[in-house]
Short mmCIF file of C-alpha atoms in Angstrom, two decimals:
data_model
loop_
_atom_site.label_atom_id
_atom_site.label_comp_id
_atom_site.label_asym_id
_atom_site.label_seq_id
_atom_site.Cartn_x
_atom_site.Cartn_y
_atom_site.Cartn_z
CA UNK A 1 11.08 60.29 4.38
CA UNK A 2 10.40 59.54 0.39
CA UNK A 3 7.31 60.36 -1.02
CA UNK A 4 4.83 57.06 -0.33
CA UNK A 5 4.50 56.66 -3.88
CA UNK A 6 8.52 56.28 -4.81
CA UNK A 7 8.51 54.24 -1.98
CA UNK A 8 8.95 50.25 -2.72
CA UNK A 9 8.75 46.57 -1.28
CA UNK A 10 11.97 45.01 -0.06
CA UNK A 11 12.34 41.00 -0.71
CA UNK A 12 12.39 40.05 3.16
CA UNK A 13 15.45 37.42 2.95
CA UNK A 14 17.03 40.57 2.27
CA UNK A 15 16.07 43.05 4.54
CA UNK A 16 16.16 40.23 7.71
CA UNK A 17 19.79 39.13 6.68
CA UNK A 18 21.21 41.29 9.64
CA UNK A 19 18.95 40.35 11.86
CA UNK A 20 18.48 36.62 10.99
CA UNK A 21 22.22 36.52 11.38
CA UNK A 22 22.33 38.09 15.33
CA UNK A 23 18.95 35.97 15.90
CA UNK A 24 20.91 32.38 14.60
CA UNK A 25 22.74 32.44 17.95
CA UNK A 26 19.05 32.44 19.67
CA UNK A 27 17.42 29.95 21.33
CA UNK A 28 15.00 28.98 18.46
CA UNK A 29 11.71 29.38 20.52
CA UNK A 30 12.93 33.53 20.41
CA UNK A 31 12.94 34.37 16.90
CA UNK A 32 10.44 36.70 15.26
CA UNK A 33 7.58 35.53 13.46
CA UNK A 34 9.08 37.50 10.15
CA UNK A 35 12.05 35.85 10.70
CA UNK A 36 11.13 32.34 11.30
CA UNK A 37 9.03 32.78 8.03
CA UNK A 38 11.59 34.05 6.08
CA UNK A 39 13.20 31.31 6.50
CA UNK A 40 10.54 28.77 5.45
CA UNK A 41 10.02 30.81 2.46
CA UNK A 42 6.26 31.79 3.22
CA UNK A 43 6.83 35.82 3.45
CA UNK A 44 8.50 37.22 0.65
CA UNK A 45 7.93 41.06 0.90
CA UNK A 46 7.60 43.86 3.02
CA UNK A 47 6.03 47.15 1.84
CA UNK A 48 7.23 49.73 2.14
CA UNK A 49 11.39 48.62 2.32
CA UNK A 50 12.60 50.44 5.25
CA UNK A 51 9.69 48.37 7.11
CA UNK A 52 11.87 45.24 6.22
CA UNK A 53 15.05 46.24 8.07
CA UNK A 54 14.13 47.55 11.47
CA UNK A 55 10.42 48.58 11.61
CA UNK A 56 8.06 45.84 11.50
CA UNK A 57 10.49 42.83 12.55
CA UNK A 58 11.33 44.90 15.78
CA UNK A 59 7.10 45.59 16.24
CA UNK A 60 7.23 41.73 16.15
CA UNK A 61 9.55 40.37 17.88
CA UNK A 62 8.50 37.88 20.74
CA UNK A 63 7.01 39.76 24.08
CA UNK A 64 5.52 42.91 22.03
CA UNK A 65 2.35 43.36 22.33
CA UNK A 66 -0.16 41.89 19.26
CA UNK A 67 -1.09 42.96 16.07
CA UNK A 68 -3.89 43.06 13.68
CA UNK A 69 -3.09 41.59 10.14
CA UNK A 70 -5.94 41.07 7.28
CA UNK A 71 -6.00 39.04 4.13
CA UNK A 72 -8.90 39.41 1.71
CA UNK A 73 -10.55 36.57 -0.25
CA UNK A 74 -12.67 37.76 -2.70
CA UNK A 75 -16.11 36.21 -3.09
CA UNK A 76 -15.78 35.36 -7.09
CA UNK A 77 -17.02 32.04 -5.91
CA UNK A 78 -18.26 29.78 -2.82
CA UNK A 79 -15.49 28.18 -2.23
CA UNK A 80 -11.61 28.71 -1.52
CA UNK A 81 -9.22 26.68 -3.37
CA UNK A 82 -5.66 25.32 -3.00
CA UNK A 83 -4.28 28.84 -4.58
CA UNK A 84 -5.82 30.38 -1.27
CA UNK A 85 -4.03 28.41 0.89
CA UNK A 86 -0.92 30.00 1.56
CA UNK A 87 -2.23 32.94 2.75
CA UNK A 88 -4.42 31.44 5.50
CA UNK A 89 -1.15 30.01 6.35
CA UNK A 90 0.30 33.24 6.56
CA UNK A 91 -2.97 34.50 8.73
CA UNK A 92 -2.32 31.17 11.12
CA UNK A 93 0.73 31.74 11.76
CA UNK A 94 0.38 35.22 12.89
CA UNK A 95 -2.46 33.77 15.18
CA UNK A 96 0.15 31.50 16.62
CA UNK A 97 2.76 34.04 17.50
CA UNK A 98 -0.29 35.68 19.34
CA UNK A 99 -1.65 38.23 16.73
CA UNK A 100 -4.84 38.95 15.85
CA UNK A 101 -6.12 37.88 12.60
CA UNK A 102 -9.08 38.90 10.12
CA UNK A 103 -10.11 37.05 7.14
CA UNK A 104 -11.51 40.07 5.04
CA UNK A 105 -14.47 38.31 2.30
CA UNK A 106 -15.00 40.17 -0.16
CA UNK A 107 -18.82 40.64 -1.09
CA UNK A 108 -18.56 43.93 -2.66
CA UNK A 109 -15.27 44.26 -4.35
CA UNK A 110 -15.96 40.74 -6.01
CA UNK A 111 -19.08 42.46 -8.06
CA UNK A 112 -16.48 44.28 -9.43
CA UNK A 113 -13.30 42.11 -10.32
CA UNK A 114 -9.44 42.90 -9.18
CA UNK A 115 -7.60 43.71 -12.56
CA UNK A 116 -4.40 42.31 -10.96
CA UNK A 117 -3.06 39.36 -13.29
CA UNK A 118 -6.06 39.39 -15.54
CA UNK A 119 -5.80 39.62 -19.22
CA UNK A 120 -9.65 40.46 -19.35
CA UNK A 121 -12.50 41.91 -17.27
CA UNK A 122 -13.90 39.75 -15.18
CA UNK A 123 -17.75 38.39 -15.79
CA UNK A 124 -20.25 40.76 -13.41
CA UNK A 125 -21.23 39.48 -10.77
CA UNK A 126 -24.90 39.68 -8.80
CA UNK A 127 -25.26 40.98 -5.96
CA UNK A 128 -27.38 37.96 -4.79
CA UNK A 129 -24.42 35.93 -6.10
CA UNK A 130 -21.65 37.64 -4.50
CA UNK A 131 -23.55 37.43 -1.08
CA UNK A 132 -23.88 33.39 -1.39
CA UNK A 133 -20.58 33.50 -2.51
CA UNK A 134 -19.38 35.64 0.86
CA UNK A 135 -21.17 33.04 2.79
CA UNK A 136 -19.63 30.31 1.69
CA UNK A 137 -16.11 31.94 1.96
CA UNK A 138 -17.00 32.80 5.49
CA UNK A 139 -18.06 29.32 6.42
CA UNK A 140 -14.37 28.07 4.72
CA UNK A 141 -12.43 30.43 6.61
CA UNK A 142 -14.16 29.46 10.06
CA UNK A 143 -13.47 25.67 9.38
CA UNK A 144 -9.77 25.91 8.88
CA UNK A 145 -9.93 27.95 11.74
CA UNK A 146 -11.58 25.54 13.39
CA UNK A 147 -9.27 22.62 12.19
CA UNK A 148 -6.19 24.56 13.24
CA UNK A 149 -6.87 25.65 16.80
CA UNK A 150 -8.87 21.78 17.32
CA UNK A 151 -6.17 19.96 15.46
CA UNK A 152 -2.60 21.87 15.56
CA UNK A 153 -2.90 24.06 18.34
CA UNK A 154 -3.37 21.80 21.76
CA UNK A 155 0.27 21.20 22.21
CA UNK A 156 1.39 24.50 22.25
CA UNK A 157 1.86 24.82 26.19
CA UNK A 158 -0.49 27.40 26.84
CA UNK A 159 0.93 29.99 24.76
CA UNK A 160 -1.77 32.58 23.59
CA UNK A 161 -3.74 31.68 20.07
CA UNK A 162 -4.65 34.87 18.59
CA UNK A 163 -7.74 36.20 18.25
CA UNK A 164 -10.10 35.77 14.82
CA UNK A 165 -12.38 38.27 13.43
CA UNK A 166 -14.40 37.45 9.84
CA UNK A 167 -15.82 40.32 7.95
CA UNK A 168 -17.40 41.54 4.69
CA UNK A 169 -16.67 44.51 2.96
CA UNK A 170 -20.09 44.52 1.76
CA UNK A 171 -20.76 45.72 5.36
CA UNK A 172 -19.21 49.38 4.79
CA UNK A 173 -18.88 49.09 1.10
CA UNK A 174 -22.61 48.82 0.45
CA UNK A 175 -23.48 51.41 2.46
CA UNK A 176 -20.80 54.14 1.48
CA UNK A 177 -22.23 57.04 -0.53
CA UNK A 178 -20.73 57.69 -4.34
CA UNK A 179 -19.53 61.41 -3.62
CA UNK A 180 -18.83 60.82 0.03
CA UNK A 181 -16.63 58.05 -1.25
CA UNK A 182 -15.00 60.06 -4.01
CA UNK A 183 -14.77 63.27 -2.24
CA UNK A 184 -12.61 61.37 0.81
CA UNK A 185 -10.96 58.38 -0.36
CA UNK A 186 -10.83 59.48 -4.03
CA UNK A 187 -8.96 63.44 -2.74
CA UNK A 188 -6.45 61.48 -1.44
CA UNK A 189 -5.03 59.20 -3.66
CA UNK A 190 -3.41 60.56 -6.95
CA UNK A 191 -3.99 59.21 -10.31
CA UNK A 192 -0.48 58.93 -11.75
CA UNK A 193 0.42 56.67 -8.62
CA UNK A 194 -2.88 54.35 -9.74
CA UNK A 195 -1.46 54.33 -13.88
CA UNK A 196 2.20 53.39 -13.03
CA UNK A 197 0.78 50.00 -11.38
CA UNK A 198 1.64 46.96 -13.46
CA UNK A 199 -1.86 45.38 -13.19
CA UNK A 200 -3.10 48.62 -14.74
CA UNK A 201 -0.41 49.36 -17.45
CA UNK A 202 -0.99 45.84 -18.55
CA UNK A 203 -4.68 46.38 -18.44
CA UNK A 204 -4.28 49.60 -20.67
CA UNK A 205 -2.41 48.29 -23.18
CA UNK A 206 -4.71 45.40 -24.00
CA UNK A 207 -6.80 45.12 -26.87
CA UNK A 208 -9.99 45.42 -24.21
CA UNK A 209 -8.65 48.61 -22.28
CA UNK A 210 -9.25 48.74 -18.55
CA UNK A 211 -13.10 49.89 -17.95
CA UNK A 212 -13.46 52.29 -14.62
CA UNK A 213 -14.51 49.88 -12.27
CA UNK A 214 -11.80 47.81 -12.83
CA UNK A 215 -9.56 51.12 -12.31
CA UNK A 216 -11.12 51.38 -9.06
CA UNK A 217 -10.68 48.52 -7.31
CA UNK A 218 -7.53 49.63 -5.96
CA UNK A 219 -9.09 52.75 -4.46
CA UNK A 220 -11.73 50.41 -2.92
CA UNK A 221 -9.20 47.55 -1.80
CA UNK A 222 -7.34 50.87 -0.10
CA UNK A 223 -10.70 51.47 1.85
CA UNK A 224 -10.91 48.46 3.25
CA UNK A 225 -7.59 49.01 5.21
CA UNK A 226 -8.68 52.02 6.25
CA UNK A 227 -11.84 50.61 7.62
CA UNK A 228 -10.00 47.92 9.41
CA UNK A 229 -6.92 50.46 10.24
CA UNK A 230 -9.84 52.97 12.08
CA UNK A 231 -12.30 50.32 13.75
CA UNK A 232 -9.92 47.41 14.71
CA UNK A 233 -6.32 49.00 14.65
CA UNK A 234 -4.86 46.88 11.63
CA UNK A 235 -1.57 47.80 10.24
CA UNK A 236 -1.16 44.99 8.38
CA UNK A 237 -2.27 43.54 5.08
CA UNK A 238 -1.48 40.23 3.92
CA UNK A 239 -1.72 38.93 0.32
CA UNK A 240 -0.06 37.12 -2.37
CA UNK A 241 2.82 38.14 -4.60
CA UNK A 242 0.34 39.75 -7.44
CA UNK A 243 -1.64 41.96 -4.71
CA UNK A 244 1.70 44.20 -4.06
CA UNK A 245 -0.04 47.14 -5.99
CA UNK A 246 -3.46 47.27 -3.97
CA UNK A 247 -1.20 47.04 -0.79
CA UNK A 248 1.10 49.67 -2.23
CA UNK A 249 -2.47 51.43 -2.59
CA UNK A 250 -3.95 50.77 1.01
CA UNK A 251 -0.44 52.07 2.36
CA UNK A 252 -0.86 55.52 0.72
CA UNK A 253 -4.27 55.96 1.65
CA UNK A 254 -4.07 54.61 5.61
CA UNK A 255 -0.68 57.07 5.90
CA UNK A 256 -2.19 59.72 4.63
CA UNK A 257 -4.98 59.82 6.58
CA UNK A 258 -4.12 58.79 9.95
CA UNK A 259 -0.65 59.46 9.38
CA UNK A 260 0.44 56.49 11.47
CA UNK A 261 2.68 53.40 9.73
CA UNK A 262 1.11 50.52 8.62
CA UNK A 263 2.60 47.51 6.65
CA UNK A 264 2.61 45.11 3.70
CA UNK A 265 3.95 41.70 3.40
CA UNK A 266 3.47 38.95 0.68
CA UNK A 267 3.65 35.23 0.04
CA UNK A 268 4.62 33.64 -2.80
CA UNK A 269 1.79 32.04 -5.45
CA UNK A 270 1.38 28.45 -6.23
CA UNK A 271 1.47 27.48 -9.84
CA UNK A 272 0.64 24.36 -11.74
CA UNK A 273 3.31 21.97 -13.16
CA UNK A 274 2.85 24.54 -16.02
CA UNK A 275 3.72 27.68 -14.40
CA UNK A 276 -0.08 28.83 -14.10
CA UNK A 277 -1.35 29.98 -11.28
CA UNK A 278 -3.83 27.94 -9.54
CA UNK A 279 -7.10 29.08 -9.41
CA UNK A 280 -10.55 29.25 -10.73
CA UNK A 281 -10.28 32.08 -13.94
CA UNK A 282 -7.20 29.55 -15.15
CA UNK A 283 -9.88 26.61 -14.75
CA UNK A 284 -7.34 24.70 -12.69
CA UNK A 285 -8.63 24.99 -9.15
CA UNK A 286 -8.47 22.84 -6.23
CA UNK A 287 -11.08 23.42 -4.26
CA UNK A 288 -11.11 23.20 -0.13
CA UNK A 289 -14.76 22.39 -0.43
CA UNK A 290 -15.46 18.62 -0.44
CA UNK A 291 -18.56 19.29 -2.49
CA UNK A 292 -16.22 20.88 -5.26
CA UNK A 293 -12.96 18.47 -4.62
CA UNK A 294 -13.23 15.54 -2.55
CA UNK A 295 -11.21 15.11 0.15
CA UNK A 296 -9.38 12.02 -1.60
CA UNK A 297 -8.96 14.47 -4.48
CA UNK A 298 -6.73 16.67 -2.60
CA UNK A 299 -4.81 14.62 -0.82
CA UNK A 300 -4.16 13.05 -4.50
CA UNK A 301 -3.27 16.61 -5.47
CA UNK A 302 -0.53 16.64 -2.79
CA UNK A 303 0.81 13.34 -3.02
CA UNK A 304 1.78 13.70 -6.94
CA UNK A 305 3.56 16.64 -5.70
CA UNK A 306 7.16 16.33 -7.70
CA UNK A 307 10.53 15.73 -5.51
CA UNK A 308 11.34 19.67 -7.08
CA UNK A 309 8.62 20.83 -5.05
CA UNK A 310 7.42 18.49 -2.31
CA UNK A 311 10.35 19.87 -0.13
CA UNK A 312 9.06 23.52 -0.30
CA UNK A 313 6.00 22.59 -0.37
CA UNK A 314 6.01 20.83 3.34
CA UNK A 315 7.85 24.02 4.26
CA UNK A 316 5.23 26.44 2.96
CA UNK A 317 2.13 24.28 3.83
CA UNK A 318 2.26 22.51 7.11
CA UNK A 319 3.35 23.48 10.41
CA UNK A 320 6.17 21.05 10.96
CA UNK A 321 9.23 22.39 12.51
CA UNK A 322 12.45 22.59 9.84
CA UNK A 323 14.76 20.06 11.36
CA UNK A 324 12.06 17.24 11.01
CA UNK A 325 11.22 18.35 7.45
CA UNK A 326 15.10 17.86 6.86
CA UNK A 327 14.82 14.65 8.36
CA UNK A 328 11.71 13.54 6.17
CA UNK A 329 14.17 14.37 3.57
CA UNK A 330 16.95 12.63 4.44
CA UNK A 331 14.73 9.24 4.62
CA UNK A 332 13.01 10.55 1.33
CA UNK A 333 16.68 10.02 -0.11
CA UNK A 334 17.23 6.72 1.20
CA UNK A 335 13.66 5.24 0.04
CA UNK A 336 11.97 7.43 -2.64
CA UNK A 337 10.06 4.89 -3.70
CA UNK A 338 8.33 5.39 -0.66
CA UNK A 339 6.96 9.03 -1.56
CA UNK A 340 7.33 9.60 2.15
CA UNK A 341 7.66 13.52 1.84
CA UNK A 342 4.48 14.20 -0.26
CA UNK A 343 2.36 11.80 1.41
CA UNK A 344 3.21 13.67 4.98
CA UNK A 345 2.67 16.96 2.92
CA UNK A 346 -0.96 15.41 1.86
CA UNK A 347 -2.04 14.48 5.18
CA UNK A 348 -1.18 17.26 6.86
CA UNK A 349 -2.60 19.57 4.43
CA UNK A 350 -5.99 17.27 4.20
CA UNK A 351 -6.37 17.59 7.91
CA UNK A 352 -6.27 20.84 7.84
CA UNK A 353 -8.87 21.39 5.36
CA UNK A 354 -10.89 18.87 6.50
CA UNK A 355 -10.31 17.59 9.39
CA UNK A 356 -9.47 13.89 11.00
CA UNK A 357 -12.50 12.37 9.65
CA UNK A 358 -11.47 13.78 5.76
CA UNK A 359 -7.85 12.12 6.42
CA UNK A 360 -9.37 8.98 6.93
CA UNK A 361 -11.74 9.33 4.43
CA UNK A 362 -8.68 10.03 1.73
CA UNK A 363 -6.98 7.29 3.14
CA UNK A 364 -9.67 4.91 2.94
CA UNK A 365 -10.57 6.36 -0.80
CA UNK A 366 -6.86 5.54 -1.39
CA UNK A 367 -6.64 2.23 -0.73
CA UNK A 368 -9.73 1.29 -2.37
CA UNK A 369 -8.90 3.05 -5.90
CA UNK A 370 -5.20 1.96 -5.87
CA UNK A 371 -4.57 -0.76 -3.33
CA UNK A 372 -7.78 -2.46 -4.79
CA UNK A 373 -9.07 -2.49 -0.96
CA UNK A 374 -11.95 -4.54 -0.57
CA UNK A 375 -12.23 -3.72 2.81
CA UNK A 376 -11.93 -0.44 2.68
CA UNK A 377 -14.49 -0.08 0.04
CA UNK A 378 -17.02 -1.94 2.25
CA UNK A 379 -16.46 0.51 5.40
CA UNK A 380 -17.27 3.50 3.31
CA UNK A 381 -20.75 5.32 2.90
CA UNK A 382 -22.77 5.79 0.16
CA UNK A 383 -21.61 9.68 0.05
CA UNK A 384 -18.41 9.02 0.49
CA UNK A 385 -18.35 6.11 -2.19
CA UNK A 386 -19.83 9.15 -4.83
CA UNK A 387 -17.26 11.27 -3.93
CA UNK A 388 -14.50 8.97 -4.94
CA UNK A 389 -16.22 7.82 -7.88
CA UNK A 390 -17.27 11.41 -8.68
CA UNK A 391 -17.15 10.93 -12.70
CA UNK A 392 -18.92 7.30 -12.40
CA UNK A 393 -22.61 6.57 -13.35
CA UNK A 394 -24.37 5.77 -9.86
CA UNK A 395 -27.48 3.68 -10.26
CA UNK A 396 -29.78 2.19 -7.89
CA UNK A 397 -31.06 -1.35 -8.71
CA UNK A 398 -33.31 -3.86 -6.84
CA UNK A 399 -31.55 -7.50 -6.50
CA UNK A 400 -33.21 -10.19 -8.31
CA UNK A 401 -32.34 -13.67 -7.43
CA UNK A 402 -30.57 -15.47 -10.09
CA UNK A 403 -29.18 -12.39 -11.86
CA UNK A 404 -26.21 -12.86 -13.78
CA UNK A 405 -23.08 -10.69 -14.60
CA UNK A 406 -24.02 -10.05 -17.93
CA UNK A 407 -27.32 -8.99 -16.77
CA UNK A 408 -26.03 -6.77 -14.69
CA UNK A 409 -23.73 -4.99 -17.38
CA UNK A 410 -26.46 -4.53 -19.82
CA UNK A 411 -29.03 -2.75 -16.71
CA UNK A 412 -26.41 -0.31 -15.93
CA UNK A 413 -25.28 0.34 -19.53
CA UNK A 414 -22.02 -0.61 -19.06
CA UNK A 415 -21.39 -2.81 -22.02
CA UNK A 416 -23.92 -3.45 -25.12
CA UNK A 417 -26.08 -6.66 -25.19
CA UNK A 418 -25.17 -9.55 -27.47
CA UNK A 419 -22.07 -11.03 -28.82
CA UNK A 420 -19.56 -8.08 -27.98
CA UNK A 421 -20.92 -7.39 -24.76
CA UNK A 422 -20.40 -11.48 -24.37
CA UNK A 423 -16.93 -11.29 -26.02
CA UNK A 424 -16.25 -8.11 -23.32
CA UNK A 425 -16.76 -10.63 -20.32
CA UNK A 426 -14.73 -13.15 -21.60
CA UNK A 427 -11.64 -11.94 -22.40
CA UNK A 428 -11.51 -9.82 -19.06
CA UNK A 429 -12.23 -6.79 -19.29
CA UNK A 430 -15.17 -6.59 -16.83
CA UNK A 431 -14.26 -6.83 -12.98
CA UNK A 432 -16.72 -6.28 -10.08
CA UNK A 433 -15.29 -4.99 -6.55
CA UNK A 434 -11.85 -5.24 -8.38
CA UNK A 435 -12.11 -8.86 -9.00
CA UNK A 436 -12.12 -9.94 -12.49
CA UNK A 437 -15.05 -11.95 -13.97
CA UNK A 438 -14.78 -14.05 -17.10
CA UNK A 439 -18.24 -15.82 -16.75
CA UNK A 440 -20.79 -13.85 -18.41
CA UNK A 441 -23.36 -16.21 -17.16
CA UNK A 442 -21.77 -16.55 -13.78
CA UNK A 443 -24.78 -15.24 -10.42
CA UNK A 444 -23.74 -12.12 -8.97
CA UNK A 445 -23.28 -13.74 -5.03
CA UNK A 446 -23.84 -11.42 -1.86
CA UNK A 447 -20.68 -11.50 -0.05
CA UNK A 448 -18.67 -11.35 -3.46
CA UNK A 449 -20.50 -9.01 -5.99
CA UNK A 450 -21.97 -7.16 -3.66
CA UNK A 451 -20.54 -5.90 -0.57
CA UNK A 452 -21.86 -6.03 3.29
CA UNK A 453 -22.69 -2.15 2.63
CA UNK A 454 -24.78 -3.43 -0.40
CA UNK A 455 -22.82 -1.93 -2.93
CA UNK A 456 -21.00 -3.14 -6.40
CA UNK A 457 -18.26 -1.30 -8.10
CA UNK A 458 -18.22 -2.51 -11.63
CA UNK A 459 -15.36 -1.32 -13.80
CA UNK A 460 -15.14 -1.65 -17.63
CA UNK A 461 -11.84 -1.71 -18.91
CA UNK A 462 -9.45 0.01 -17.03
CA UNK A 463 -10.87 3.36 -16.35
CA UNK A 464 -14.59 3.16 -16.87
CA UNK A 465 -16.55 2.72 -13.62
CA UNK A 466 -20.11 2.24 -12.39
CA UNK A 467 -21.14 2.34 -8.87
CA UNK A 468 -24.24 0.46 -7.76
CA UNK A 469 -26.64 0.61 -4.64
CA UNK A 470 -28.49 -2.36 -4.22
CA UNK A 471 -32.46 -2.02 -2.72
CA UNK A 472 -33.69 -4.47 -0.37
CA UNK A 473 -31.31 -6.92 -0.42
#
């Protein structure tokens, strides 16, 4: 066998071609996992290439026993966001062909930044900072967990649901010694592997340079499957298309050690309409925390999905089976105006992150913001009504008898008092619970200006809103 280090990743349409081709005269429920995922497009690589061909798809092929595979999330901040996503995928659907799973948080590694993809050194982090930040990674990994086994896994006819471990590499990290580390881990890997990487060259030449903890974090990724290779027999690493270095790292180091084979794969990343990747250093994260992104917000994010992507994107993101993606397609043709495809996509997607109850929620938000739903803005709570008017001015107000519109606009400094705020009102630009109001003069009514949940949504213009809780009505 090659050297590790000349050793490379093999794009897994190609290595699986053989195989795919025997397996197509299968019944469907008896294809490999690497397979089936091939073909949705969700695992791109294997590392290293020979793994590809025969190796890993034969270790799992239906009726061998399961595997461990880990992704890492590092805890940069509290929340995961939409540019996470596909690799939780990748983690759930290795639970469902039976494998065990480990979402690996980050609390140590994030204090010191991953150089992959970065055109500067990431801000340092505290350690008090990076342990809140663990937490809350660790509490967003258990609920789509959660969501998955509660929500997409009951009608799998008893089949067995892997097994899920959550960890923290501040848990061995912290507690490794400088020379122990550098005398073990730091013997065994070789420096001229660590400079060819991409993230480094690119680092290097860059008017900033690369400092040495950056340079590191390779070595220290590497440890971490090690750790998890030695205490809870993982030979796999999942992560996304940037991360092939680090997993070209951890390789090197596990093999050399232990001397036993352990594997790579990757999934693709999601960009914006732009071609950036999602995430929080380009400033364009979607969050899977409602307190970050709203439910509504995400299912919005979803359902503007383009026809160029929505296809893939129900292929990458949700669970349904091809032939009834094709189908949503094929009606998607007949009635686009219908945006059938991305608002499946949405829903499925916003019940994962968050459950039934968020579905509805987006739903209801939905309706009220672009369907002008009176109803549904009168069966939503107070939270939920702050959520979906995240950007508007809330203000709480005690009813007086006899107010009148214009009243009301002036209190919540929504228009000016005098003649243009009069002028406003007049020529319609003023509605309350999406009903236009020309009267300026006119008595706010309970029933009509202010809904059974004792609550007024006052819009100025056409984007400008103000949400109102009326006291002791």
């Amino acid at each position: 066998m090659a050297a590790p280090t000349r050793l490379r990743a093999a794009p897994l349409w190609r290595g699986l071609s053989r195989r795919l081709h025997h397996q197509a005269q299968r019944a469907p429920a008896a294809k490999g996992l690497l397979a089936a995922q091939c073909e949705r497009g969700l695992f791109q690589e294997v590392f290293p290439a020979p793994g590809a061909e025969d190796g890993l798809p034969a270790l799992l092929e239906p009726g061998q026993p399961p595997l461990t595979v880990y992704c890492g999330f590092d805890a940069t901040a509290d929340s995961l966001h939409v540019g996470h996503l596909l690799t939780v995928l990748g983690l759930l659907h290795f639970q469902r062909a039976g494998h065990n799973v480990i979402g690996l948080v980050g609390g140590a590694t994030a204090r010191l930044g991953d150089p992959s993809g970065r055109a500067k050194e990431r801000a340092p982090l505290s350690e008090e900072h990076a342990r809140q930040h663990a937490r809350g990674l660790r509490e967003g990994l258990r609920r789509l967990f959660d969501n998955h086994q509660q929500l997409f896994w009951p009608a799998a006819g008893g089949a067995r649901l892997g097994e899920v471990s959550l960890q923290d590499n501040a848990w061995w990290l912290g507690r490794e010694p400088v020379v122990g580390f550098l005398g073990g881990v730091g013997g065994r890997l070789r420096m001229g592997t660590l400079l060819s990487r991409q993230s480094c060259q690119a680092r290097l030449r860059s008017p900033e340079g690369m400092s040495l903890a950056e340079f590191l974090y390779p070595a220290l990724q590497a440890y971490d499957f090690l750790h998890l290779h030695q205490h809870h027999s993982c030979r796999i690493q999942l992560g996304g298309a940037d991360q092939m270095g680090n997993i070209m790292t951890g390789y090197e180091l596990v093999t050399k050690v232990t001397g036993e084979e352990v594997f790579g794969i990757t999934v693709p990343l999601i960009t914006s309409t732009t071609g950036d990747k999602l995430g929080k250093s380009a400033g364009n994260a979607v969050w899977l925390n409602r307190d970050k992104t709203s439910p509504f917000e995400l299912y919005q994010f979803f359902v503007r999905q383009p026809d160029s992507t929505v296809e893939r994107y129900l292929k990458l993101f949700t669970f349904l089976p091809l032939p009834e993606i094709e189908h949503i397609m094929e009606m998607h043709a007949k009635e686009p105006e219908r945006r059938g495809p991305q608002k499946r996509l949405a829903a499925e997607v916003t019940k994962l992150v968050h459950g039934k109850e968020g579905l509805e929620l987006a739903k209801r938000c939905t309706k009220a913001l672009y369907y002008s739903s009176v109803e549904a803005l009168e069966a939503m709570s107070d939270q939920e009504l702050q959520e979906l008017f995240r950007e508007a001015p809330f203000a709480e107000m005690m009813f007086e008898p006899g107010m009148s519109v214009l009243e009301l606009c002036v209190k919540t400094n929504a228009i000016q008092d005098g003649p243009s705020g009069y002028q406003k009102i007049t020529d319609g630009g003023v509605s309350i619970n999406y009903m236009q109001v020309t009267n300026p003069e006119a008595v706010l009514v309970i029933g009509q200006h202010i809904l059974k949940n004792g609550v007024s949504v006052l819009r100025i213009g056409k984007k400008n809103f103000y949400l109102i809780k009326w006291l002791q009505l």
